Amino acid sequence: MNFLSADDLIYGYMNGIFPMADADGTLYWYSPDPRAIIPLDTYKPSKSLRPILNKQQFEIRVNADFEGVMKGCALPRQDEESTWISDEIISAYSELHRMGFAHSVETYENNELVGGLYGVAIGGVFFGESMFHTVSNASKVAFHYLIEILKQQSYDLLDTQFINDNVRRFGAIEIPKSEYIKLLKKALLKKAHFVETDIKHLFQNPFGKTK
């Protein structure tokens, strides 16, 4: 049996597909049509979020506890009995994080992790995966700082995969899969770094599997 690897994830994302686990742990690959994205140039924090940002209620950290964020995201939601983030997915994305391709933005209160999000960064694309919070507004603040990072580092595309109320409130829109693939291929060619660590030596072929 072949287990999900970091190379599988890189190949998948560069070709517009991503994995999710079923309730029994079985992995399936998805490529939605239409695809949800969040235009970086149109995002604005909501009026209700601005006072929270001004109060600086949360401490923001990047990549301090990537696996902790994934485990927080893996907890079942109130209206769900299971999660699509399996142990196999946590293991593969943690490997991807160690390689410099997966990142987390985290919110802390009293030095305790209370929210955050994680995703994958390749070229000028950030593929948002999931977010969680245990304190109200913690994930919204993490998302706000994600946008700030992506703008500062000149990213071109923020992929949020499926449309839902959660991403719609951040300005998500749907575009045809064919248009998404065009944007993806163009943005993958751009050199952007989520953090200052240089990872260009890991690329072998911009549209092929890494070795």
CSV table of N, CA and C in Angstrom, one decimal, residues 14-140:
chain,number,residue,atom,x,y,z
A,14,MET,N,0.4,21.2,-8.1
A,14,MET,CA,0.9,21.9,-9.3
A,14,MET,C,0.0,21.5,-10.5
A,15,ASN,N,-0.8,20.5,-10.4
A,15,ASN,CA,-1.7,20.1,-11.4
A,15,ASN,C,-3.2,20.3,-11.1
A,16,GLY,N,-3.4,21.1,-10.0
A,16,GLY,CA,-4.8,21.5,-9.7
A,16,GLY,C,-5.6,20.5,-9.0
A,17,ILE,N,-5.0,19.5,-8.3
A,17,ILE,CA,-5.8,18.5,-7.5
A,17,ILE,C,-5.3,18.5,-6.1
A,18,PHE,N,-6.1,18.0,-5.2
A,18,PHE,CA,-5.7,18.0,-3.8
A,18,PHE,C,-6.5,16.8,-3.1
A,19,PRO,N,-5.9,16.2,-2.0
A,19,PRO,CA,-6.5,15.1,-1.4
A,19,PRO,C,-7.4,15.4,-0.2
A,20,MET,N,-8.3,14.6,0.0
A,20,MET,CA,-9.2,14.6,1.2
A,20,MET,C,-9.4,13.2,1.7
A,21,ALA,N,-9.5,13.0,3.0
A,21,ALA,CA,-9.8,11.6,3.5
A,21,ALA,C,-11.3,11.4,3.8
A,22,ASP,N,-11.8,10.2,3.5
A,22,ASP,CA,-13.1,9.8,3.8
A,22,ASP,C,-13.2,9.5,5.3
A,23,ALA,N,-14.4,9.2,5.8
A,23,ALA,CA,-14.5,8.9,7.2
A,23,ALA,C,-13.7,7.7,7.6
A,24,ASP,N,-13.5,6.7,6.7
A,24,ASP,CA,-12.7,5.5,7.0
A,24,ASP,C,-11.2,5.7,6.7
A,25,GLY,N,-10.8,6.9,6.4
A,25,GLY,CA,-9.4,7.2,6.1
A,25,GLY,C,-9.0,7.1,4.7
A,26,THR,N,-9.9,6.6,3.8
A,26,THR,CA,-9.5,6.4,2.4
A,26,THR,C,-9.3,7.8,1.7
A,27,LEU,N,-8.2,7.9,1.0
A,27,LEU,CA,-7.9,9.2,0.3
A,27,LEU,C,-8.5,9.3,-1.1
A,28,TYR,N,-9.1,10.4,-1.4
A,28,TYR,CA,-9.5,10.7,-2.7
A,28,TYR,C,-9.0,12.1,-3.1
A,29,TRP,N,-8.7,12.2,-4.5
A,29,TRP,CA,-8.2,13.4,-5.0
A,29,TRP,C,-9.3,14.2,-5.7
A,30,TYR,N,-9.3,15.5,-5.5
A,30,TYR,CA,-10.4,16.4,-6.0
A,30,TYR,C,-9.9,17.5,-6.9
A,31,SER,N,-10.7,17.9,-7.8
A,31,SER,CA,-10.4,19.0,-8.7
A,31,SER,C,-11.8,19.7,-9.0
A,32,PRO,N,-12.2,20.6,-8.1
A,32,PRO,CA,-13.6,21.1,-8.3
A,32,PRO,C,-13.8,22.0,-9.5
A,33,ASP,N,-14.9,22.0,-10.1
A,33,ASP,CA,-15.3,22.8,-11.2
A,33,ASP,C,-16.8,23.3,-10.9
A,34,PRO,N,-17.0,24.5,-10.5
A,34,PRO,CA,-16.0,25.6,-10.5
A,34,PRO,C,-15.1,25.5,-9.3
A,35,ARG,N,-14.0,26.4,-9.3
A,35,ARG,CA,-13.0,26.4,-8.2
A,35,ARG,C,-13.2,27.8,-7.5
A,36,ALA,N,-13.0,27.7,-6.2
A,36,ALA,CA,-13.1,28.9,-5.3
A,36,ALA,C,-11.7,29.5,-5.1
A,37,ILE,N,-11.6,30.8,-5.3
A,37,ILE,CA,-10.4,31.6,-5.0
A,37,ILE,C,-10.8,32.9,-4.3
A,38,ILE,N,-9.8,33.5,-3.6
A,38,ILE,CA,-10.0,34.8,-3.0
A,38,ILE,C,-9.1,35.8,-3.6
A,39,PRO,N,-9.6,36.7,-4.4
A,39,PRO,CA,-8.8,37.8,-5.0
A,39,PRO,C,-8.1,38.6,-3.9
A,40,LEU,N,-6.8,38.6,-4.0
A,40,LEU,CA,-6.0,39.3,-2.9
A,40,LEU,C,-6.2,40.8,-2.9
A,41,ASP,N,-6.5,41.3,-4.1
A,41,ASP,CA,-6.6,42.8,-4.1
A,41,ASP,C,-7.9,43.3,-3.7
A,42,THR,N,-8.9,42.5,-3.4
A,42,THR,CA,-10.2,42.9,-3.0
A,42,THR,C,-10.5,42.7,-1.6
A,43,TYR,N,-9.7,41.9,-0.9
A,43,TYR,CA,-9.9,41.6,0.5
A,43,TYR,C,-9.9,42.8,1.4
A,44,LYS,N,-10.8,43.0,2.3
A,44,LYS,CA,-10.8,44.0,3.3
A,44,LYS,C,-11.4,43.4,4.6
A,45,PRO,N,-10.7,43.6,5.7
A,45,PRO,CA,-11.3,43.1,7.0
A,45,PRO,C,-12.7,43.7,7.3
A,46,SER,N,-13.5,42.8,7.8
A,46,SER,CA,-14.9,43.3,8.1
A,46,SER,C,-14.9,44.3,9.2
A,47,LYS,N,-15.9,45.1,9.3
A,47,LYS,CA,-16.0,46.2,10.3
A,47,LYS,C,-15.9,45.6,11.7
A,48,SER,N,-16.5,44.4,11.9
A,48,SER,CA,-16.5,43.8,13.2
A,48,SER,C,-15.1,43.3,13.6
A,49,LEU,N,-14.3,43.0,12.6
A,49,LEU,CA,-12.9,42.5,12.9
A,49,LEU,C,-11.9,43.6,13.2
A,50,ARG,N,-12.2,44.8,12.6
A,50,ARG,CA,-11.2,45.8,12.8
A,50,ARG,C,-10.9,46.2,14.2
A,51,PRO,N,-11.9,46.3,15.1
A,51,PRO,CA,-11.6,46.6,16.5
A,51,PRO,C,-10.7,45.5,17.2
A,52,ILE,N,-10.9,44.3,16.8
A,52,ILE,CA,-10.2,43.2,17.4
A,52,ILE,C,-8.7,43.3,16.9
A,53,LEU,N,-8.5,43.6,15.6
A,53,LEU,CA,-7.2,43.8,15.1
A,53,LEU,C,-6.5,45.0,15.8
A,54,ASN,N,-7.2,46.0,16.0
A,54,ASN,CA,-6.6,47.2,16.7
A,54,ASN,C,-6.3,46.9,18.1
A,55,LYS,N,-7.1,46.1,18.8
A,55,LYS,CA,-6.8,45.7,20.2
A,55,LYS,C,-5.6,44.8,20.3
A,56,GLN,N,-5.2,44.2,19.2
A,56,GLN,CA,-4.1,43.2,19.3
A,56,GLN,C,-4.3,42.2,20.4
A,57,GLN,N,-5.5,41.6,20.3
A,57,GLN,CA,-5.9,40.6,21.3
A,57,GLN,C,-5.0,39.4,21.2
A,58,PHE,N,-4.6,39.0,20.0
A,58,PHE,CA,-3.9,37.8,19.8
A,58,PHE,C,-2.4,38.0,19.4
A,59,GLU,N,-1.6,37.2,19.8
A,59,GLU,CA,-0.2,37.2,19.3
A,59,GLU,C,-0.2,36.3,18.0
A,60,ILE,N,0.5,36.8,17.0
A,60,ILE,CA,0.6,36.1,15.7
A,60,ILE,C,2.0,35.4,15.6
A,61,ARG,N,2.0,34.2,15.2
A,61,ARG,CA,3.2,33.5,15.0
A,61,ARG,C,3.0,32.7,13.6
A,62,VAL,N,4.2,32.5,13.0
A,62,VAL,CA,4.2,31.8,11.7
A,62,VAL,C,5.1,30.6,11.8
A,63,ASN,N,4.5,29.4,11.5
A,63,ASN,CA,5.2,28.1,11.5
A,63,ASN,C,5.8,27.7,12.8
A,64,ALA,N,5.2,28.2,13.9
A,64,ALA,CA,5.7,27.9,15.2
A,64,ALA,C,5.2,26.5,15.7
A,65,ASP,N,4.0,26.1,15.3
A,65,ASP,CA,3.4,24.8,15.7
A,65,ASP,C,2.5,24.3,14.6
A,66,PHE,N,3.2,24.0,13.4
A,66,PHE,CA,2.4,23.6,12.3
A,66,PHE,C,1.5,22.4,12.5
A,67,GLU,N,2.1,21.4,13.2
A,67,GLU,CA,1.3,20.1,13.4
A,67,GLU,C,0.2,20.4,14.4
A,68,GLY,N,0.4,21.3,15.4
A,68,GLY,CA,-0.6,21.7,16.3
A,68,GLY,C,-1.8,22.3,15.6
A,69,VAL,N,-1.5,23.1,14.6
A,69,VAL,CA,-2.6,23.7,13.8
A,69,VAL,C,-3.3,22.7,13.0
A,70,MET,N,-2.6,21.7,12.4
A,70,MET,CA,-3.3,20.7,11.7
A,70,MET,C,-4.2,19.8,12.6
A,71,LYS,N,-3.7,19.5,13.8
A,71,LYS,CA,-4.5,18.7,14.7
A,71,LYS,C,-5.7,19.5,15.2
A,72,GLY,N,-5.6,20.8,15.3
A,72,GLY,CA,-6.7,21.7,15.7
A,72,GLY,C,-7.8,21.7,14.5
A,73,CYS,N,-7.3,21.7,13.3
A,73,CYS,CA,-8.2,21.7,12.1
A,73,CYS,C,-8.8,20.4,12.0
A,74,ALA,N,-8.2,19.3,12.5
A,74,ALA,CA,-8.7,17.9,12.3
A,74,ALA,C,-9.8,17.6,13.3
A,75,LEU,N,-10.0,18.4,14.3
A,75,LEU,CA,-11.1,18.1,15.2
A,75,LEU,C,-12.4,18.3,14.6
A,76,PRO,N,-13.4,17.4,14.8
A,76,PRO,CA,-14.7,17.5,14.1
A,76,PRO,C,-15.4,18.8,14.5
A,77,ARG,N,-16.1,19.4,13.5
A,77,ARG,CA,-16.8,20.6,13.8
A,77,ARG,C,-18.1,20.2,14.6
A,78,GLN,N,-18.8,21.3,15.1
A,78,GLN,CA,-20.0,21.0,15.9
A,78,GLN,C,-21.1,20.3,15.1
A,79,ASP,N,-21.2,20.5,13.8
A,79,ASP,CA,-22.2,19.9,12.9
A,79,ASP,C,-21.7,18.8,12.1
A,80,GLU,N,-20.5,18.3,12.4
A,80,GLU,CA,-19.9,17.2,11.7
A,80,GLU,C,-19.5,16.1,12.6
A,81,GLU,N,-19.6,14.8,12.1
A,81,GLU,CA,-19.2,13.7,13.0
A,81,GLU,C,-17.8,13.2,12.7
A,82,SER,N,-17.3,13.6,11.5
A,82,SER,CA,-15.9,13.1,11.2
A,82,SER,C,-15.1,14.3,10.5
A,83,THR,N,-13.9,14.0,10.2
A,83,THR,CA,-13.0,15.0,9.6
A,83,THR,C,-12.4,14.4,8.4
A,84,TRP,N,-12.0,15.3,7.4
A,84,TRP,CA,-11.3,14.8,6.2
A,84,TRP,C,-9.8,14.8,6.4
A,85,ILE,N,-9.3,15.3,7.6
A,85,ILE,CA,-7.9,15.4,7.8
A,85,ILE,C,-7.5,14.2,8.7
A,86,SER,N,-7.0,13.2,8.0
A,86,SER,CA,-6.6,11.9,8.7
A,86,SER,C,-5.2,12.0,9.2
A,87,ASP,N,-4.8,11.0,9.9
A,87,ASP,CA,-3.4,10.9,10.4
A,87,ASP,C,-2.4,10.9,9.3
A,88,GLU,N,-2.8,10.2,8.2
A,88,GLU,CA,-1.9,10.1,7.0
A,88,GLU,C,-1.7,11.5,6.4
A,89,ILE,N,-2.8,12.3,6.3
A,89,ILE,CA,-2.7,13.6,5.8
A,89,ILE,C,-1.8,14.5,6.7
A,90,ILE,N,-2.0,14.4,8.0
A,90,ILE,CA,-1.2,15.2,8.9
A,90,ILE,C,0.3,14.8,8.7
A,91,SER,N,0.6,13.6,8.6
A,91,SER,CA,2.0,13.1,8.4
A,91,SER,C,2.6,13.7,7.1
A,92,ALA,N,1.8,13.6,6.0
A,92,ALA,CA,2.3,14.0,4.7
A,92,ALA,C,2.5,15.5,4.7
A,93,TYR,N,1.6,16.3,5.2
A,93,TYR,CA,1.7,17.8,5.2
A,93,TYR,C,2.8,18.2,6.1
A,94,SER,N,3.0,17.5,7.2
A,94,SER,CA,4.1,17.8,8.1
A,94,SER,C,5.4,17.6,7.4
A,95,GLU,N,5.5,16.6,6.6
A,95,GLU,CA,6.7,16.4,5.8
A,95,GLU,C,6.9,17.5,4.8
A,96,LEU,N,5.8,18.0,4.2
A,96,LEU,CA,5.8,19.1,3.3
A,96,LEU,C,6.3,20.4,4.0
A,97,HIS,N,5.8,20.5,5.2
A,97,HIS,CA,6.2,21.7,6.0
A,97,HIS,C,7.7,21.7,6.3
A,98,ARG,N,8.3,20.5,6.6
A,98,ARG,CA,9.7,20.4,6.9
A,98,ARG,C,10.5,20.7,5.6
A,99,MET,N,9.9,20.5,4.5
A,99,MET,CA,10.6,20.8,3.2
A,99,MET,C,10.5,22.3,2.8
A,100,GLY,N,9.6,23.0,3.5
A,100,GLY,CA,9.5,24.4,3.3
A,100,GLY,C,8.3,24.8,2.4
A,101,PHE,N,7.4,23.9,2.1
A,101,PHE,CA,6.3,24.2,1.2
A,101,PHE,C,5.0,24.4,1.9
A,102,ALA,N,4.8,23.9,3.1
A,102,ALA,CA,3.6,24.1,3.9
A,102,ALA,C,3.8,25.0,5.0
A,103,HIS,N,2.8,25.8,5.3
A,103,HIS,CA,3.0,26.9,6.3
A,103,HIS,C,1.7,27.0,7.2
A,104,SER,N,1.9,27.6,8.4
A,104,SER,CA,0.8,27.9,9.3
A,104,SER,C,0.9,29.3,9.8
A,105,VAL,N,-0.2,29.9,9.9
A,105,VAL,CA,-0.3,31.2,10.6
A,105,VAL,C,-1.2,30.9,11.8
A,106,GLU,N,-0.6,31.3,13.0
A,106,GLU,CA,-1.2,30.9,14.3
A,106,GLU,C,-1.5,32.1,15.1
A,107,THR,N,-2.6,32.0,15.9
A,107,THR,CA,-3.0,33.0,16.9
A,107,THR,C,-2.9,32.4,18.3
A,108,TYR,N,-2.3,33.2,19.2
A,108,TYR,CA,-2.1,32.8,20.6
A,108,TYR,C,-2.7,33.8,21.5
A,109,GLU,N,-3.2,33.2,22.6
A,109,GLU,CA,-3.7,34.1,23.7
A,109,GLU,C,-3.2,33.5,25.0
A,110,ASN,N,-2.5,34.3,25.8
A,110,ASN,CA,-1.8,33.9,27.0
A,110,ASN,C,-0.9,32.7,26.7
A,111,ASN,N,-0.2,32.8,25.6
A,111,ASN,CA,0.8,31.8,25.1
A,111,ASN,C,0.2,30.5,24.8
A,112,GLU,N,-1.1,30.4,24.6
A,112,GLU,CA,-1.8,29.2,24.2
A,112,GLU,C,-2.3,29.3,22.8
A,113,LEU,N,-2.1,28.3,22.0
A,113,LEU,CA,-2.6,28.2,20.6
A,113,LEU,C,-4.1,28.2,20.6
A,114,VAL,N,-4.8,29.2,20.1
A,114,VAL,CA,-6.2,29.3,20.1
A,114,VAL,C,-6.8,29.3,18.7
A,115,GLY,N,-6.0,29.3,17.7
A,115,GLY,CA,-6.6,29.4,16.4
A,115,GLY,C,-5.5,29.4,15.3
A,116,GLY,N,-5.8,29.2,14.1
A,116,GLY,CA,-4.8,29.3,13.0
A,116,GLY,C,-5.3,28.6,11.8
A,117,LEU,N,-4.4,28.6,10.8
A,117,LEU,CA,-4.7,28.0,9.5
A,117,LEU,C,-3.4,27.5,8.9
A,118,TYR,N,-3.6,26.6,7.9
A,118,TYR,CA,-2.4,26.1,7.2
A,118,TYR,C,-2.7,25.9,5.8
A,119,GLY,N,-1.7,25.9,5.0
A,119,GLY,CA,-1.8,25.7,3.5
A,119,GLY,C,-0.5,25.4,2.9
A,120,VAL,N,-0.5,25.4,1.6
A,120,VAL,CA,0.7,25.0,0.8
A,120,VAL,C,1.1,26.2,-0.1
A,121,ALA,N,2.4,26.5,-0.1
A,121,ALA,CA,2.8,27.6,-1.0
A,121,ALA,C,3.8,27.1,-2.0
A,122,ILE,N,3.5,27.3,-3.3
A,122,ILE,CA,4.4,26.9,-4.4
A,122,ILE,C,4.4,28.0,-5.4
A,123,GLY,N,5.5,28.5,-5.8
A,123,GLY,CA,5.6,29.6,-6.7
A,123,GLY,C,4.8,30.8,-6.1
A,124,GLY,N,4.0,31.4,-6.9
A,124,GLY,CA,3.2,32.5,-6.5
A,124,GLY,C,1.8,32.1,-6.1
A,125,VAL,N,1.6,30.9,-5.7
A,125,VAL,CA,0.3,30.4,-5.3
A,125,VAL,C,0.3,29.9,-3.8
A,126,PHE,N,-0.8,30.3,-3.1
A,126,PHE,CA,-1.0,29.7,-1.8
A,126,PHE,C,-2.3,29.0,-1.8
A,127,PHE,N,-2.2,27.7,-1.5
A,127,PHE,CA,-3.4,26.8,-1.5
A,127,PHE,C,-3.9,26.7,0.0
A,128,GLY,N,-4.9,27.4,0.3
A,128,GLY,CA,-5.5,27.3,1.7
A,128,GLY,C,-6.1,26.0,1.9
A,129,GLU,N,-5.9,25.4,3.1
A,129,GLU,CA,-6.4,24.1,3.4
A,129,GLU,C,-7.5,24.1,4.4
A,130,SER,N,-7.2,24.6,5.6
A,130,SER,CA,-8.2,24.6,6.7
A,130,SER,C,-7.8,25.6,7.8
A,131,MET,N,-8.8,25.9,8.6
A,131,MET,CA,-8.5,26.8,9.8
A,131,MET,C,-9.3,26.3,11.0
A,132,PHE,N,-9.0,26.7,12.2
A,132,PHE,CA,-9.7,26.4,13.3
A,132,PHE,C,-9.6,27.5,14.4
A,133,HIS,N,-10.5,27.4,15.4
A,133,HIS,CA,-10.4,28.4,16.5
A,133,HIS,C,-11.0,27.7,17.7
A,134,THR,N,-10.5,28.1,18.9
A,134,THR,CA,-11.1,27.7,20.1
A,134,THR,C,-11.5,29.0,20.9
A,135,VAL,N,-11.1,30.1,20.4
A,135,VAL,CA,-11.5,31.4,20.9
A,135,VAL,C,-12.1,32.2,19.8
A,136,SER,N,-13.2,32.9,20.0
A,136,SER,CA,-13.9,33.6,19.0
A,136,SER,C,-13.0,34.6,18.2
A,137,ASN,N,-13.1,34.6,16.9
A,137,ASN,CA,-12.3,35.5,16.0
A,137,ASN,C,-10.8,35.1,15.8
A,138,ALA,N,-10.3,34.1,16.5
A,138,ALA,CA,-8.9,33.7,16.4
A,138,ALA,C,-8.6,33.3,15.0
A,139,SER,N,-9.4,32.5,14.3
A,139,SER,CA,-9.1,32.1,12.9
A,139,SER,C,-9.2,33.3,11.9
A,140,LYS,N,-10.2,34.2,12.2
A,140,LYS,CA,-10.4,35.3,11.3
A,140,LYS,C,-9.1,36.2,11.3
